[in-house]
Coordinates of N, CA, C and O in Angstrom, one line a residue:
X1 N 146.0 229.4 21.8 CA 145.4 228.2 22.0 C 145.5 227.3 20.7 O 145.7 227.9 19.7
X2 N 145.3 225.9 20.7 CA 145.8 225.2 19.8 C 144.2 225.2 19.0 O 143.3 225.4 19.8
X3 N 143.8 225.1 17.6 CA 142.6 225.6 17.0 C 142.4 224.2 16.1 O 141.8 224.5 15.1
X4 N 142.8 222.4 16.2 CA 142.3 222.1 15.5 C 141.1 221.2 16.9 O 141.3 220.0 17.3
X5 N 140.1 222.2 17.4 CA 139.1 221.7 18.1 C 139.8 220.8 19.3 O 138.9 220.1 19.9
X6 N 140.9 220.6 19.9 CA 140.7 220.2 21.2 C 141.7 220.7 21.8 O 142.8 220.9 21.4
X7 N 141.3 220.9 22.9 CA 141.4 222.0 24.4 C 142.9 221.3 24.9 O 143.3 220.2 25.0
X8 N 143.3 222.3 25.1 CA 144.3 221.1 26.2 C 144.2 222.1 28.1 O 145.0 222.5 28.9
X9 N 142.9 222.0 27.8 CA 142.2 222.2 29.4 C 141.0 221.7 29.8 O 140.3 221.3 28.9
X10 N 140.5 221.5 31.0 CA 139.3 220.9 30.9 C 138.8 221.0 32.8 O 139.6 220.9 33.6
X11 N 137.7 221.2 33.0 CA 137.0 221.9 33.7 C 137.3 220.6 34.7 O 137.3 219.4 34.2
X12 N 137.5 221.0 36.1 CA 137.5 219.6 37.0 C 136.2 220.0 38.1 O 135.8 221.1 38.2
X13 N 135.8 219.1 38.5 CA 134.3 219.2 39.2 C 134.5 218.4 40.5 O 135.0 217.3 40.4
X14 N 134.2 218.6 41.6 CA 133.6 217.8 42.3 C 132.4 217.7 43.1 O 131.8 218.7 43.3
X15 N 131.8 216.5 43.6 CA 130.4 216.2 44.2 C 130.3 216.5 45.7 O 130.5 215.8 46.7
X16 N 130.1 217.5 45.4 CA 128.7 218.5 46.8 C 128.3 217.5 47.7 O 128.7 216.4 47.4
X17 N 127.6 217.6 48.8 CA 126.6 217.0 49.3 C 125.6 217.1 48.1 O 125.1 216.2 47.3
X18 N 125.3 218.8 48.1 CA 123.7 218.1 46.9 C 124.0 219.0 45.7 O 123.0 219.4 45.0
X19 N 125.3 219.3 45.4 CA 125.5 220.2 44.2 C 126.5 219.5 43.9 O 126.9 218.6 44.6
X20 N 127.2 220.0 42.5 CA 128.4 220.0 41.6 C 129.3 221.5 41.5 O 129.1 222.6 41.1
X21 N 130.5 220.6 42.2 CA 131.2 221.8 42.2 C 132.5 222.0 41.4 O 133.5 221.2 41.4
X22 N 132.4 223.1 40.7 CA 133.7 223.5 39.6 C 134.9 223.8 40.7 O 134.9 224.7 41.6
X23 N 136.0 222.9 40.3 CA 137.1 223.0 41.2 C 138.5 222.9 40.8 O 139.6 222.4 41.3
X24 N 138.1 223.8 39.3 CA 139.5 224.4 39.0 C 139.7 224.2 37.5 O 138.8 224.2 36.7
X25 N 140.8 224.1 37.4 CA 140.6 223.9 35.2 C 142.1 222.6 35.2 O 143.2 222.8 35.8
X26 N 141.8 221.5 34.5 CA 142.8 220.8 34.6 C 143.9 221.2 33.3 O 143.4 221.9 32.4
X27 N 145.4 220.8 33.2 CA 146.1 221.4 32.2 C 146.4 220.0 31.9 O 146.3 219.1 32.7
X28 N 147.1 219.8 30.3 CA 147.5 218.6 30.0 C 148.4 219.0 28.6 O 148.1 220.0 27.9
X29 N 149.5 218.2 28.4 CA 150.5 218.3 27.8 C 150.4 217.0 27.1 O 150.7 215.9 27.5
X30 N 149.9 217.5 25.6 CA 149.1 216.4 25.0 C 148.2 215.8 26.0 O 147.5 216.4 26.8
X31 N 148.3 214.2 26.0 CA 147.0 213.7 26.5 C 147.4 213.0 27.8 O 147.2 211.8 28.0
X32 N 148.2 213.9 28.6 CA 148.3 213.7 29.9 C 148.2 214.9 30.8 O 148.6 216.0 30.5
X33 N 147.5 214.6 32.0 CA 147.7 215.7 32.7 C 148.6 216.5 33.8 O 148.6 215.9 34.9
X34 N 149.1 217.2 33.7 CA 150.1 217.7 34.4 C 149.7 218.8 35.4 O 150.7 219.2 35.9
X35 N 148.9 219.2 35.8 CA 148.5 220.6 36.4 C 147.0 220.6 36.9 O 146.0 220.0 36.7
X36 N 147.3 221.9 37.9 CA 145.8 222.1 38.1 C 145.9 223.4 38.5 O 146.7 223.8 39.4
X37 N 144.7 224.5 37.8 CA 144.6 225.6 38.5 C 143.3 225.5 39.3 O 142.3 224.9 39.3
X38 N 143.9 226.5 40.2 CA 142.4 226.9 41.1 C 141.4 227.3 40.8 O 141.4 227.6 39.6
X39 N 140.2 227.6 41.4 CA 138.9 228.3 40.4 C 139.2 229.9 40.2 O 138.9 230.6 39.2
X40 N 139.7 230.3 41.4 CA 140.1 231.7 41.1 C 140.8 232.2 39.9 O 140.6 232.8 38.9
X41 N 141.5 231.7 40.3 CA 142.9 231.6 38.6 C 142.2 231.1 37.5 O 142.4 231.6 36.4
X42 N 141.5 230.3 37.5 CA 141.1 229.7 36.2 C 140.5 230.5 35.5 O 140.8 230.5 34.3
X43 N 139.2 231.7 36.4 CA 139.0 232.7 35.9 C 139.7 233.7 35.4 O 139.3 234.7 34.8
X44 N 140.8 233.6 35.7 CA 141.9 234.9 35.2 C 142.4 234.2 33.8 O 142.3 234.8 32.8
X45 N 142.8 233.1 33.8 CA 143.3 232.3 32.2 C 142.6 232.5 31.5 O 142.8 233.3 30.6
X46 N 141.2 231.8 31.7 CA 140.2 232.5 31.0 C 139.6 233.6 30.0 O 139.1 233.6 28.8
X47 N 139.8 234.6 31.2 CA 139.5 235.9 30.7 C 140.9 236.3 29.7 O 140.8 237.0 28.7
X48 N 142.0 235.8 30.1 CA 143.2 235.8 29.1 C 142.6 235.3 27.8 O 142.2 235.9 26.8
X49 N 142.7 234.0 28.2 CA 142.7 233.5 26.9 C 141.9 234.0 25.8 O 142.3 234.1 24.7
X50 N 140.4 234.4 26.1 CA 139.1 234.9 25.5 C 140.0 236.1 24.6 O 140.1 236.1 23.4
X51 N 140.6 237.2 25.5 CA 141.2 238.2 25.2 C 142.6 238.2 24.1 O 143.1 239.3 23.7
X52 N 143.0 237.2 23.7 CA 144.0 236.8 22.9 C 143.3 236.4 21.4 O 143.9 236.4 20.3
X53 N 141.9 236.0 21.5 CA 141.6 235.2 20.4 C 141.0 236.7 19.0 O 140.7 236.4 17.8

């Protein structure tokens, strides 16, 4: 992961009827976005990434 404080991922959400819902992790190459994982997978990057640091 790149370590001068910003992410080049970012949590995507969408609106429920009466909740907020996490709906995947967005990817960006520099300051565009290119990608999108699922929520399933995102948990698996995740737990990667945590695991690498």
């Amino acid at each position: 992961m790149i370590n001068d404080g910003v992410e080049p991922v970012a949590t995507l959400v969408k609106v429920g009827e009466n909740e907020i819902i996490m709906d995947g992790t967005a990817l960006f190459k520099g300051d565009q976005y290119v990608s999108k994982i699922d929520p399933k997978k995102s948990n698996i990057f995740f737990f990667y990434e945590t695991e690498r640091e």
